[in-house]
mmCIF file of C-alpha atoms and ligand atoms in Angstrom:
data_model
loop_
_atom_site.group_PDB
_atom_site.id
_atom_site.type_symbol
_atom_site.label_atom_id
_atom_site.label_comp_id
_atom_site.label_asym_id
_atom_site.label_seq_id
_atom_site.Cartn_x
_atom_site.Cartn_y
_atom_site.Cartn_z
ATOM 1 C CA UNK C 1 -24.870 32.420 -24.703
ATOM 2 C CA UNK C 2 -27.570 33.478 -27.308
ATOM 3 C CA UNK C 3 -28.425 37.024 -28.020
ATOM 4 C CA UNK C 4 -31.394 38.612 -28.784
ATOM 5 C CA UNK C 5 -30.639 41.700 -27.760
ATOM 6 C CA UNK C 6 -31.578 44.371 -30.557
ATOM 7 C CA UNK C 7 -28.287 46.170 -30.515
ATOM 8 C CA UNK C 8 -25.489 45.228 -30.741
ATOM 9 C CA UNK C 9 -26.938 41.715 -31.497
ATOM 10 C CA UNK C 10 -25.580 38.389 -32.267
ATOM 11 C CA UNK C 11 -23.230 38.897 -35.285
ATOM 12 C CA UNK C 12 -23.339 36.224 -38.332
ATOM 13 C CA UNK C 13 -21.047 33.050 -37.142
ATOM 14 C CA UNK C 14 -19.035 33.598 -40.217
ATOM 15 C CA UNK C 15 -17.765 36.812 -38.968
ATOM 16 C CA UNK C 16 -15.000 34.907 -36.676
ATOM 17 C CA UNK C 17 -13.182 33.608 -39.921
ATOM 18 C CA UNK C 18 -13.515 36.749 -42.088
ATOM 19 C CA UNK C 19 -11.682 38.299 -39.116
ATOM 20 C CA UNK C 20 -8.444 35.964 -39.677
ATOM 21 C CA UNK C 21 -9.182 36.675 -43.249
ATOM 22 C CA UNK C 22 -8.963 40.296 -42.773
ATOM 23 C CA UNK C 23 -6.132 40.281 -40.644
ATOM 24 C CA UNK C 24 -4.277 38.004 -43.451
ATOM 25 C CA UNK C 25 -5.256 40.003 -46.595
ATOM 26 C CA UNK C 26 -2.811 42.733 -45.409
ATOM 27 C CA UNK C 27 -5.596 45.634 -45.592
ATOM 28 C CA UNK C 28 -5.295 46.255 -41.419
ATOM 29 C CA UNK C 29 -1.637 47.492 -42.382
ATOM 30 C CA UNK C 30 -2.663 49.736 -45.708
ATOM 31 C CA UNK C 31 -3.161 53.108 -45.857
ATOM 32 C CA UNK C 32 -6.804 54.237 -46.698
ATOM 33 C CA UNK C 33 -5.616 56.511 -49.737
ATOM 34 C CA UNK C 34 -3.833 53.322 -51.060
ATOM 35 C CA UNK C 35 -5.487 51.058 -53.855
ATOM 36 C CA UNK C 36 -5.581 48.120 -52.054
ATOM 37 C CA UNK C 37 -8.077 50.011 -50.043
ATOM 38 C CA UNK C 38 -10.110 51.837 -52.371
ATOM 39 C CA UNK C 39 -10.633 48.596 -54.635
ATOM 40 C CA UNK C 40 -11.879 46.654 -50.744
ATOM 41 C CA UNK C 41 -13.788 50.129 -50.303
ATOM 42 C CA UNK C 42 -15.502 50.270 -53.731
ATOM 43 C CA UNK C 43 -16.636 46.442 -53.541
ATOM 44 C CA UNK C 44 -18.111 46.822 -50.417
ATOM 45 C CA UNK C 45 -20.344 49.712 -51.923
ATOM 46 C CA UNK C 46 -20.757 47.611 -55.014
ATOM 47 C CA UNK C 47 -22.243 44.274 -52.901
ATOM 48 C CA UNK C 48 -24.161 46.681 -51.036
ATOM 49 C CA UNK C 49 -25.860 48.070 -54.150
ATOM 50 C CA UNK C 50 -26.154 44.813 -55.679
ATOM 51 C CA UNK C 51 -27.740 43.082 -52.416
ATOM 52 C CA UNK C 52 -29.677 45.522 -50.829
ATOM 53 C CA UNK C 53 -31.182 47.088 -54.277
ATOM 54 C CA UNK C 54 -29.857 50.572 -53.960
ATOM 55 C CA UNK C 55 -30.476 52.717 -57.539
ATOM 56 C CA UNK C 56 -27.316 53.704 -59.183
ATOM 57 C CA UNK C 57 -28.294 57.400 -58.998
ATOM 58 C CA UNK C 58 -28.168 57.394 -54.786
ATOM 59 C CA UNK C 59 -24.331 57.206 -52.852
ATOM 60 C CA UNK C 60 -23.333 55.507 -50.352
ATOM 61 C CA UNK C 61 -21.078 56.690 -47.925
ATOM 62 C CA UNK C 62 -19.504 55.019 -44.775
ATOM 63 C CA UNK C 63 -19.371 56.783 -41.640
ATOM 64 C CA UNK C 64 -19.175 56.256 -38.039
ATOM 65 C CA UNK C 65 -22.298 55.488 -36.403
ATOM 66 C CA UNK C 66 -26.269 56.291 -36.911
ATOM 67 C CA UNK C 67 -26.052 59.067 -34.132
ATOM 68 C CA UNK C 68 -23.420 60.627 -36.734
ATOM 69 C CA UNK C 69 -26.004 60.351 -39.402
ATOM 70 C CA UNK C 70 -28.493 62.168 -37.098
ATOM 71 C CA UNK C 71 -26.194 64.936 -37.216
ATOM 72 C CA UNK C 72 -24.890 65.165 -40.593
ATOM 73 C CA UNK C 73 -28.580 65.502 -41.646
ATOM 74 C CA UNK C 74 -28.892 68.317 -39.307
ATOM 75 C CA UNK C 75 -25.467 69.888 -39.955
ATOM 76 C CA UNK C 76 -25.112 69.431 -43.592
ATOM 77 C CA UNK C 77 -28.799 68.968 -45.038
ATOM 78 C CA UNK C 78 -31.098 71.569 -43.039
ATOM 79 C CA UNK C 79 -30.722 75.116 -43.626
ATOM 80 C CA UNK C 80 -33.928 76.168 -40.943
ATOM 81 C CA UNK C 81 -35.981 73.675 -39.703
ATOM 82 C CA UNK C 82 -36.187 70.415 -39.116
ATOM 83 C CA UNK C 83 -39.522 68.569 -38.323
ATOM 84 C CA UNK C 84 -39.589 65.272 -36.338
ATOM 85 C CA UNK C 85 -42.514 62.898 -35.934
ATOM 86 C CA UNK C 86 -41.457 59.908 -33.314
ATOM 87 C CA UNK C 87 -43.277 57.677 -31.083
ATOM 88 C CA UNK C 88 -40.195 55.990 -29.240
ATOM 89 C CA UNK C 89 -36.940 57.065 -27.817
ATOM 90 C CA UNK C 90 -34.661 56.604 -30.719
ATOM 91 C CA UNK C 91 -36.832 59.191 -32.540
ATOM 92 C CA UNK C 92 -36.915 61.465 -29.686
ATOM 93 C CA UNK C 93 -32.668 61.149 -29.279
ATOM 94 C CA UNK C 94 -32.756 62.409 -32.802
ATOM 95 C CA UNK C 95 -35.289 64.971 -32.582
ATOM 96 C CA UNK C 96 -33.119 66.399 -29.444
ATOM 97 C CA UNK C 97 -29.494 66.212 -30.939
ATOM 98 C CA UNK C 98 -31.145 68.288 -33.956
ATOM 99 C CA UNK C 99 -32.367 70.672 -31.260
ATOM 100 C CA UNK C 100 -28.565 71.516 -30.575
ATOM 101 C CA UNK C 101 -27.612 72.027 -34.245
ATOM 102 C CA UNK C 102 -30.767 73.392 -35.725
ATOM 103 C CA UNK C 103 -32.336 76.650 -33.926
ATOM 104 C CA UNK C 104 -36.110 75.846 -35.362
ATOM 105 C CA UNK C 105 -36.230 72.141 -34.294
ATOM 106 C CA UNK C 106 -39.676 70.617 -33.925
ATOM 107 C CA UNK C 107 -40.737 67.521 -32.188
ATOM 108 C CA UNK C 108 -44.169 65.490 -31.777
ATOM 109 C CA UNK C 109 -44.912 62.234 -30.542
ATOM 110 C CA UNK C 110 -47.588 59.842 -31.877
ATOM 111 C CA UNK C 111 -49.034 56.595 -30.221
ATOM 112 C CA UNK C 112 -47.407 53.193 -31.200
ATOM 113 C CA UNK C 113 -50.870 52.067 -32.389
ATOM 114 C CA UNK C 114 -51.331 54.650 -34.709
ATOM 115 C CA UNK C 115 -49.649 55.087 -38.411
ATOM 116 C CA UNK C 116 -47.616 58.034 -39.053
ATOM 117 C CA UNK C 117 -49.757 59.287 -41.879
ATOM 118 C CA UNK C 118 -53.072 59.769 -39.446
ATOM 119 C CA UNK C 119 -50.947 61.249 -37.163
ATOM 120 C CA UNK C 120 -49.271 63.991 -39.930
ATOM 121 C CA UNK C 121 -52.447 64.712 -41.246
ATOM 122 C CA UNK C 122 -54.400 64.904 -37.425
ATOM 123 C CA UNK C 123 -52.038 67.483 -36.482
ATOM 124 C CA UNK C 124 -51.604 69.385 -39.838
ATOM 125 C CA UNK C 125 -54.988 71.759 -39.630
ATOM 126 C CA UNK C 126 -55.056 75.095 -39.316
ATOM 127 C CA UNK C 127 -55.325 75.759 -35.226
ATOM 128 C CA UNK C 128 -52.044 73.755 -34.789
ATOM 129 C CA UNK C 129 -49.318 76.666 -34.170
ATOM 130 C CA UNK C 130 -46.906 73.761 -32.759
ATOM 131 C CA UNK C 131 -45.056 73.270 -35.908
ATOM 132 C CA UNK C 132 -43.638 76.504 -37.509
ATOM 133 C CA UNK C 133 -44.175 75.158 -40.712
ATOM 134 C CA UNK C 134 -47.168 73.353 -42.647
ATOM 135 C CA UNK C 135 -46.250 69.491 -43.837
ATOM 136 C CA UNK C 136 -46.715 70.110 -47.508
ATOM 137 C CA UNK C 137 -43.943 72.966 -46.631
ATOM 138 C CA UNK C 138 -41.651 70.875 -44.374
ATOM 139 C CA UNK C 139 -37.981 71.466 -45.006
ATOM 140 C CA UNK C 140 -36.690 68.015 -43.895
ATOM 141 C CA UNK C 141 -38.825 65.620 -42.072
ATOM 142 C CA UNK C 142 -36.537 63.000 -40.169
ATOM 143 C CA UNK C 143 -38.774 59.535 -39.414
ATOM 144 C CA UNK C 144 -37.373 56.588 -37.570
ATOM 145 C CA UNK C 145 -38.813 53.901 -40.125
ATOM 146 C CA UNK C 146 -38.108 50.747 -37.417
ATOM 147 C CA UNK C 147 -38.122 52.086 -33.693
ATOM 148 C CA UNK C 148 -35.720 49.893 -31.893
ATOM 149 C CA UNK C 149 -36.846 50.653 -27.931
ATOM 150 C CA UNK C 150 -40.391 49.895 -28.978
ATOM 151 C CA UNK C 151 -40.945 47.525 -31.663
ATOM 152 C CA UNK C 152 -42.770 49.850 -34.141
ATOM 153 C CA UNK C 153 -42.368 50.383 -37.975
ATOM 154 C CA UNK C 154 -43.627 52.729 -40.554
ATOM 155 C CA UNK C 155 -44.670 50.846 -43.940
ATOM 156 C CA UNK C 156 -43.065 51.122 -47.188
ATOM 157 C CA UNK C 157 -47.371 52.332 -47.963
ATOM 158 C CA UNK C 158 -47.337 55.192 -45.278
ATOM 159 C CA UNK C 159 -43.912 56.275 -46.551
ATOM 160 C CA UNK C 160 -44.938 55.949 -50.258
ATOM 161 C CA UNK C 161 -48.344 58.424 -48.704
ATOM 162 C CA UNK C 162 -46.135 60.679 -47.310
ATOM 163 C CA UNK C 163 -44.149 61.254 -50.188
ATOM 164 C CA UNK C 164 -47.686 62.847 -51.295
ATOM 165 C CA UNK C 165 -48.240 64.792 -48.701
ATOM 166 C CA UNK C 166 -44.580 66.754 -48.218
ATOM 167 C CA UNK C 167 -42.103 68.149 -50.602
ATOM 168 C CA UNK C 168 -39.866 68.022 -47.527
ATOM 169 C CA UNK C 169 -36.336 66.365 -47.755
ATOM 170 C CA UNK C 170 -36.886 62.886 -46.402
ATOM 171 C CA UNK C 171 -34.578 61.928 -43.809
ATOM 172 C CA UNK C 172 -35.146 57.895 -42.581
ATOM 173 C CA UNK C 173 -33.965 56.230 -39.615
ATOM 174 C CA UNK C 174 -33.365 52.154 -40.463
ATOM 175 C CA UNK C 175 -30.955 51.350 -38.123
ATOM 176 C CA UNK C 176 -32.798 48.571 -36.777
ATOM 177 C CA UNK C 177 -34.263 47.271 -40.465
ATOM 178 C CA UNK C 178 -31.529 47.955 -42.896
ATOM 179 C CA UNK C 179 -30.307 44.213 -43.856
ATOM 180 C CA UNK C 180 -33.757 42.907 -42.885
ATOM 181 C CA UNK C 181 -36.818 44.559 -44.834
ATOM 182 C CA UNK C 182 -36.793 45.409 -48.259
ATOM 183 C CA UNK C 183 -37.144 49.375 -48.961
ATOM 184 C CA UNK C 184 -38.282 51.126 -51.203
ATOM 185 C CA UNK C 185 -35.064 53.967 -51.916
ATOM 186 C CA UNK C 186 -37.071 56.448 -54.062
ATOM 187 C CA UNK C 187 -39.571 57.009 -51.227
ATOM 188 C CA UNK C 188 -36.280 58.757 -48.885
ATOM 189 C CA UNK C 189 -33.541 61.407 -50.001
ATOM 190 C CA UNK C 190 -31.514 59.692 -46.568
ATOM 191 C CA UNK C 191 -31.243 56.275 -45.567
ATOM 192 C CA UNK C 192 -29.062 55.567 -42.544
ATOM 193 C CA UNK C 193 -28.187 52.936 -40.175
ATOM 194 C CA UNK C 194 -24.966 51.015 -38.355
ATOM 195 C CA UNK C 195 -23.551 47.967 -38.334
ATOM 196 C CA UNK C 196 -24.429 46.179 -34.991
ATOM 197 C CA UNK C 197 -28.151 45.619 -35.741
ATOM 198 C CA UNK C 198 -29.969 43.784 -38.572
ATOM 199 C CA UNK C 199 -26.592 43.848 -40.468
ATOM 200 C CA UNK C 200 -25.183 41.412 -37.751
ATOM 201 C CA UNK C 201 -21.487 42.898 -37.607
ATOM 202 C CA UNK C 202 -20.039 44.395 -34.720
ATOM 203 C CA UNK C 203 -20.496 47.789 -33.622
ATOM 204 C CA UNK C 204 -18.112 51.109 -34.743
ATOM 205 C CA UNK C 205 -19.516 51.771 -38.018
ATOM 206 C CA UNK C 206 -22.201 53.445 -39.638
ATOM 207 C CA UNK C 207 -23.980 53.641 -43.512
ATOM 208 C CA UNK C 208 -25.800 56.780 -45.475
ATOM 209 C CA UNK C 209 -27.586 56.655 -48.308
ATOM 210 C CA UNK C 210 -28.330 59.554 -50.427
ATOM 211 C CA UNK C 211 -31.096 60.339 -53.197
ATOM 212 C CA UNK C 212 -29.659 63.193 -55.732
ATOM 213 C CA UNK C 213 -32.402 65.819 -53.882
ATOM 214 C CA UNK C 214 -30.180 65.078 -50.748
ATOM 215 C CA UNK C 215 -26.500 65.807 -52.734
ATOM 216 C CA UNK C 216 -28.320 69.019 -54.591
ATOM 217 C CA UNK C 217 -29.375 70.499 -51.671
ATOM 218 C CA UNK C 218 -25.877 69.672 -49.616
ATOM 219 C CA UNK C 219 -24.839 72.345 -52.242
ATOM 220 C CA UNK C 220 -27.791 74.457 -51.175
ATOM 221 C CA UNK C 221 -26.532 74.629 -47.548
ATOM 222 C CA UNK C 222 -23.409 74.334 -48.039
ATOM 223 C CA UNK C 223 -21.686 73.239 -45.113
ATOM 224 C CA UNK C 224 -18.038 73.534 -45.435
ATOM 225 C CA UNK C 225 -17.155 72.855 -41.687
ATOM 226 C CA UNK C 226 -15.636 69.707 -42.838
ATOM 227 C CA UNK C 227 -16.022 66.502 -40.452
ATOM 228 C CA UNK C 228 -19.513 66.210 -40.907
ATOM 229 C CA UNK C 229 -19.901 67.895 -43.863
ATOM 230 C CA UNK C 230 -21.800 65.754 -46.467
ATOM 231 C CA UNK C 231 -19.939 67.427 -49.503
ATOM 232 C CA UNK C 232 -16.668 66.621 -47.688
ATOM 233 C CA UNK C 233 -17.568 63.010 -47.527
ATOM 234 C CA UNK C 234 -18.759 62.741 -50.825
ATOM 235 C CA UNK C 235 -16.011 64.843 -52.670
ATOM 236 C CA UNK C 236 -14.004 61.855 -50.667
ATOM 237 C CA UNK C 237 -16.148 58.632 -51.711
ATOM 238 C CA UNK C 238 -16.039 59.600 -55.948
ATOM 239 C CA UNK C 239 -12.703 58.580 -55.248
ATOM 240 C CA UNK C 240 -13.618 55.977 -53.379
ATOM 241 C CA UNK C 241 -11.535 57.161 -50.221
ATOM 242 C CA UNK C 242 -13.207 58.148 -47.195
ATOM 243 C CA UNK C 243 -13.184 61.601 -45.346
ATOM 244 C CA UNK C 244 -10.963 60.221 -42.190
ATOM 245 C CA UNK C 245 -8.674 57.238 -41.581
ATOM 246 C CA UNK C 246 -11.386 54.696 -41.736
ATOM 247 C CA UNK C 247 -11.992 51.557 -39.291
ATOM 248 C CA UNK C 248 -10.751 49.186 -41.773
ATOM 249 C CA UNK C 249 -11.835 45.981 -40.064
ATOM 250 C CA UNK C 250 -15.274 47.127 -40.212
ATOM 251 C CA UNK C 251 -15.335 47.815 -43.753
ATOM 252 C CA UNK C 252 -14.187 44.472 -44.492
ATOM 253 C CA UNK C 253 -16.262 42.677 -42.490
ATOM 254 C CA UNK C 254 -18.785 44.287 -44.132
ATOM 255 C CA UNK C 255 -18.011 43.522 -46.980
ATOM 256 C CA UNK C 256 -17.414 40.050 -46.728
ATOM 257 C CA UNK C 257 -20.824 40.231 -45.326
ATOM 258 C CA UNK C 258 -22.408 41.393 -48.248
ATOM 259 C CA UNK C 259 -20.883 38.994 -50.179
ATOM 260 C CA UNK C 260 -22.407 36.322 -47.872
ATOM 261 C CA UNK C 261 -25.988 37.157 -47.636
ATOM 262 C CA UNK C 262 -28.738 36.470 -49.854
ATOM 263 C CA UNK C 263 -30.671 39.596 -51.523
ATOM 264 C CA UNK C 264 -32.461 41.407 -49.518
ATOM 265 C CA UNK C 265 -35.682 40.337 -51.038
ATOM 266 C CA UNK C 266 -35.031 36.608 -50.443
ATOM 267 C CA UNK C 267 -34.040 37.717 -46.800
ATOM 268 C CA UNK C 268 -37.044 39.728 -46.445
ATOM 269 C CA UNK C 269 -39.520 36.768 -47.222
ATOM 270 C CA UNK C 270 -37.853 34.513 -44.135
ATOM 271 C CA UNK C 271 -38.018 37.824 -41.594
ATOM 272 C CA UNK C 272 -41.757 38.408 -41.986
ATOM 273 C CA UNK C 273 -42.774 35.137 -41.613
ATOM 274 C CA UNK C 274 -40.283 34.688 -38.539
ATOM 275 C CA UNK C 275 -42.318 37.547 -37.448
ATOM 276 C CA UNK C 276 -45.441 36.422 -38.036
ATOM 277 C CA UNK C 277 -44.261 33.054 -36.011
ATOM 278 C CA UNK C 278 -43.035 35.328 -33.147
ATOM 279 C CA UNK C 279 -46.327 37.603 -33.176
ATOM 280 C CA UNK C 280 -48.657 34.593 -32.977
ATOM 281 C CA UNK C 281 -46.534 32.317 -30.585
ATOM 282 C CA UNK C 282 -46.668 35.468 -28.228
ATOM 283 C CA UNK C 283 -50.218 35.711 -28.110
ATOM 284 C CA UNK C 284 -51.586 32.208 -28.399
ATOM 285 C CA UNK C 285 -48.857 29.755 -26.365
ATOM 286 C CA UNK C 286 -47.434 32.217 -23.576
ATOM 287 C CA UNK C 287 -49.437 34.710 -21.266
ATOM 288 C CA UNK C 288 -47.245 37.504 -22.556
ATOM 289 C CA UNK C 289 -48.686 40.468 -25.120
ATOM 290 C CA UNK C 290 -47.232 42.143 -27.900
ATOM 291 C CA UNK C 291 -46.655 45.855 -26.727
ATOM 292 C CA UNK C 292 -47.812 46.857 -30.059
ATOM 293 C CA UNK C 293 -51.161 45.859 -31.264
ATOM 294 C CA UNK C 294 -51.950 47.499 -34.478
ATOM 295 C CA UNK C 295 -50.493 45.156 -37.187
ATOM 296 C CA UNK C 296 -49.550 48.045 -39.314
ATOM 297 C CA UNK C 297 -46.979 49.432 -37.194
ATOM 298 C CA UNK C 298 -45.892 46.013 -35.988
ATOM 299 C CA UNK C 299 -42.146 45.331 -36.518
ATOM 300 C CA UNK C 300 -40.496 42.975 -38.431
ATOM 301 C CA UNK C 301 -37.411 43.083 -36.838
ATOM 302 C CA UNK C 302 -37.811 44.054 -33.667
ATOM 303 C CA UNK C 303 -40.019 42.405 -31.033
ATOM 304 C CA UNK C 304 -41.444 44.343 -27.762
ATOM 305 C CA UNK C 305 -43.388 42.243 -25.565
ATOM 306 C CA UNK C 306 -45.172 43.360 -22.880
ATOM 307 C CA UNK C 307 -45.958 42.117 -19.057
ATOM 308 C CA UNK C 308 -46.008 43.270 -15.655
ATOM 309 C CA UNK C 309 -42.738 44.567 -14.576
ATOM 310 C CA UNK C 310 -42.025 41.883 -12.047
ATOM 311 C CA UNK C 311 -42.238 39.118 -14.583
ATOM 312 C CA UNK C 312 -40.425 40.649 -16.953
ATOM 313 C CA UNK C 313 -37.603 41.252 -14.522
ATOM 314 C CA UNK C 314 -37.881 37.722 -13.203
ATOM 315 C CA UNK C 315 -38.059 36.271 -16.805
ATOM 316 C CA UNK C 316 -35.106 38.117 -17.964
ATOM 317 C CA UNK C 317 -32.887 36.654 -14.985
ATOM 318 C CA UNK C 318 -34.236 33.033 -15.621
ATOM 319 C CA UNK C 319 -33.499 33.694 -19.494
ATOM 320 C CA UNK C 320 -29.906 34.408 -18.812
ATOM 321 C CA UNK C 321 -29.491 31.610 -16.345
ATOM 322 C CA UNK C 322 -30.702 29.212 -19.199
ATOM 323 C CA UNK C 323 -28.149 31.340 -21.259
ATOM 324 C CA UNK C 324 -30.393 33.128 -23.765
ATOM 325 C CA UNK C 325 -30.025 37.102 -23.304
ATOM 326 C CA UNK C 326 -33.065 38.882 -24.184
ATOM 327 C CA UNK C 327 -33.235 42.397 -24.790
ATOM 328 C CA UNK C 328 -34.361 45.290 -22.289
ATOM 329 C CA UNK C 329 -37.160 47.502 -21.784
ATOM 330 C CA UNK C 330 -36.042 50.706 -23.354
ATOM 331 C CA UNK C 331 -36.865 54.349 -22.238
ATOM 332 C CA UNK C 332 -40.163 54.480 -21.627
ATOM 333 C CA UNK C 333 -40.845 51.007 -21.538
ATOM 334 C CA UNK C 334 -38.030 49.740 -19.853
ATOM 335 C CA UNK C 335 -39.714 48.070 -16.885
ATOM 336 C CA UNK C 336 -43.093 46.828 -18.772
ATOM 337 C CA UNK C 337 -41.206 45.242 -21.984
ATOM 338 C CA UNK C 338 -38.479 42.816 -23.282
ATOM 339 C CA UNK C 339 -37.068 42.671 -27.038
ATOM 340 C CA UNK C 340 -36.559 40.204 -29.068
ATOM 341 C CA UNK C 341 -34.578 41.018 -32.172
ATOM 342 C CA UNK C 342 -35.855 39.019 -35.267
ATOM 343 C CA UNK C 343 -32.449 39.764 -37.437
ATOM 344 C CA UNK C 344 -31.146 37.314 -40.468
ATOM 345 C CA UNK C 345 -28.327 36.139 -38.190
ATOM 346 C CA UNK C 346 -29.941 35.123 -35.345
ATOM 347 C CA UNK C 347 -30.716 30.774 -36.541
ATOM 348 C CA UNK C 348 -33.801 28.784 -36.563
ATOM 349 C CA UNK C 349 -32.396 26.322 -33.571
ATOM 350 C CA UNK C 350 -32.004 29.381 -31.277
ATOM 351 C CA UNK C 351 -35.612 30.254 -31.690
ATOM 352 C CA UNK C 352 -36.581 27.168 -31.260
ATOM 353 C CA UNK C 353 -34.644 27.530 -28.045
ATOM 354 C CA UNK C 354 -36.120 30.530 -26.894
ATOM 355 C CA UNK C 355 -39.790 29.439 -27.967
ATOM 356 C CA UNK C 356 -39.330 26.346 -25.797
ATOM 357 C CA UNK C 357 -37.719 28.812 -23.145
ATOM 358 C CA UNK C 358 -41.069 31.213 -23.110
ATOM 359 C CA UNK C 359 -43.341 28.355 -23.195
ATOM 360 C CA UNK C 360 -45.197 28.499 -19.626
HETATM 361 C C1 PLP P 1 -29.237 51.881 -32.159
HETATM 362 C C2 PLP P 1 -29.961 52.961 -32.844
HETATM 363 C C3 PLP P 1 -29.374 54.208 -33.086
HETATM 364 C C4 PLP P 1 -28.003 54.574 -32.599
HETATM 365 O O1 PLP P 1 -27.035 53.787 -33.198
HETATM 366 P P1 PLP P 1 -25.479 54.094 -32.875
HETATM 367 O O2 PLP P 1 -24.740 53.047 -33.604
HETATM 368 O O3 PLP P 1 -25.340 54.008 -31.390
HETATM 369 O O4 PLP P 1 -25.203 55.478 -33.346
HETATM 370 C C5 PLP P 1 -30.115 55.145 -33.781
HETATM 371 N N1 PLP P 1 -31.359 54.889 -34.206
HETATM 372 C C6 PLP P 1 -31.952 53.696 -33.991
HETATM 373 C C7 PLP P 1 -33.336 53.471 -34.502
HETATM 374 C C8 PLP P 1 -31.275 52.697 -33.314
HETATM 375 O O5 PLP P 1 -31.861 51.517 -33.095
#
């Protein structure tokens, strides 16, 4: 069977050995506090630096899932409000989770055709009384920067604009992109995302990345109510141990991963023009559309076609039957959409495959 489901997705091939591996190298018996583990946990942060670009001034932490990250931004990193600016249901899940943490939560929804910036700046005048605060005064603005149940993305250009229109704390959701896209660090203060997406590993584990505005103001807020608690977790990573009994499989795998793939750059390059392939085959050799038109908020990674809903139930049941899994329709456009994830571990022959699959 061939996945293209956007989550959890097909995980790299290589995976099934570095799983003997991992069981052999002793580290599913050590204890997390030990140094066997803190030398596998601080090369897994090092590879990830190395690979993915991150600057030496942010951290990297390991927790357990995005939806954790959601709320360790909420719990640990906003002291009053929290502003939230979606136009898909994994924005939206955020936005409400906050809503139980953080008193002054605000949420608005923008089209998938339009960029986030002429949305911010539409709805930032003077007669607006639906956000408490102003944008240039935003405490922490959280953005999903690839939106999984829709196929959208935010630029690395809109994100660098909005870093000129806020002074907010920039919280970024790139669960979906994070192993795929190259991004630009300086233009967040949190990065987060898990495992079972563009990182092709299996599910249960989750990655935050931190700008020095996001540590100093953890020490602004102060959360001491421990689990969550971003001071907690990074009082535990300088000594690169982790804040709970950590899924040590995971981290491995990860970090045999990371050993394994290319830089992010080079990856990048052979995404976007799988894209590109995917966007054009779409419109020009099948009778299907791309849900999202505007190529600016077009994802790379993620791939939301659109149809009537009886063809896209019909050609989801013939996909499987010719054993190629495509994604769902997701929240709102669960019945009018399929996905196609577009991650580095899914192979040029199963493309091929599906391509020849969608062909009418
Ligand atoms: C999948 C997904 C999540 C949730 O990930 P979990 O691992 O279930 O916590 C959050 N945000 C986006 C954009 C996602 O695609």
């Amino acid at each position: 069977m061939i996945s293209f489901y956007p989550g959890p997705s097909k995980v790299y091939p290589q995976v099934e050995a570095y799983l003997q591996e991992a069981f052999r190298s002793g580290i599913l018996s050590m204890n997390h506090r030990s140094q066997g583990f803190m030398d596998v946990l601080s090369e897994t942060l090092r590879l990830m630096r190395l690979k993915l670009h991150i600057p030496a001034d942010y951290s990297i932490y390991l927790v357990s899932s995005a939806t954790e990250a959601w709320e360790i931004v909420a719990q640990s990193l906003t002291a009053q409000h929290s502003a939230h600016h979606y136009n898909g249901a994994f924005g939206k899940k955020w936005f409400s989770y906050t809503s139980h943490i953080v008193p002054q939560t605000s949420g608005s929804l923008f089209p998938v055709n339009q960029t986030i910036t002429t949305h911010l700046l539409e709805q930032d005048d003077e007669t607006t009384t639906f956000n408490q605060q102003r944008l240039r005064d935003y405490e922490v603005l959280c953005l999903t920067q690839n939106e999984t149940s829709n196929g959208t993305q935010i630029s690395q250009n809109e994100l660098a604009k909005i870093r000129t229109l806020t002074d907010a704390l920039v919280a970024i959701d790139v669960t979906s992109s994070l192993g795929g896209v190259v991004l630009d660090w300086s233009l967040g203060d949190v990065w987060f995302a898990s495992v079972q997406k563009c990182l092709g590993l299996p599910a249960g584990m989750g990655v935050m990345i931190c700008s020095p505005k996001a540590l100093q103001k953890a020490r602004v807020v102060n959360d001491i109510l421990r689990y969550n608690s971003l001071l907690f977790i990074h009082e535990n990573f300088e000594k690169h141990q982790t804040h709970y009994t950590p899924n040590a499989l995971a981290v491995y795998l990860l970090m045999r991963v990371m050993e394994q793939v290319e830089s992010i750059e080079k990856i990048a390059v052979s995404v976007k023009q799988r894209a590109k392939s995917w966007y054009e085959f779409i419109e020009q050799e099948t009778d299907w559309q791309a849900l999202v038109e505007n190529f600016d908020t077009r994802s790379n990674t993620v791939i939301a076609v659109k149809g009537e809903p009886e063809a896209i139930a019909s050609v989801k049941k013939a996909a499987l039957a010719a054993g190629i899994t495509l994604g769902n329709g997701y929240g709102e456009w669960r019945n009018n959409t399929f996905r196609i994830a577009n991650f580095p571990a899914i192979n040029e022959e199963e493309i091929f495959q599906l391509k020849t699959f969608l062909k009418p």
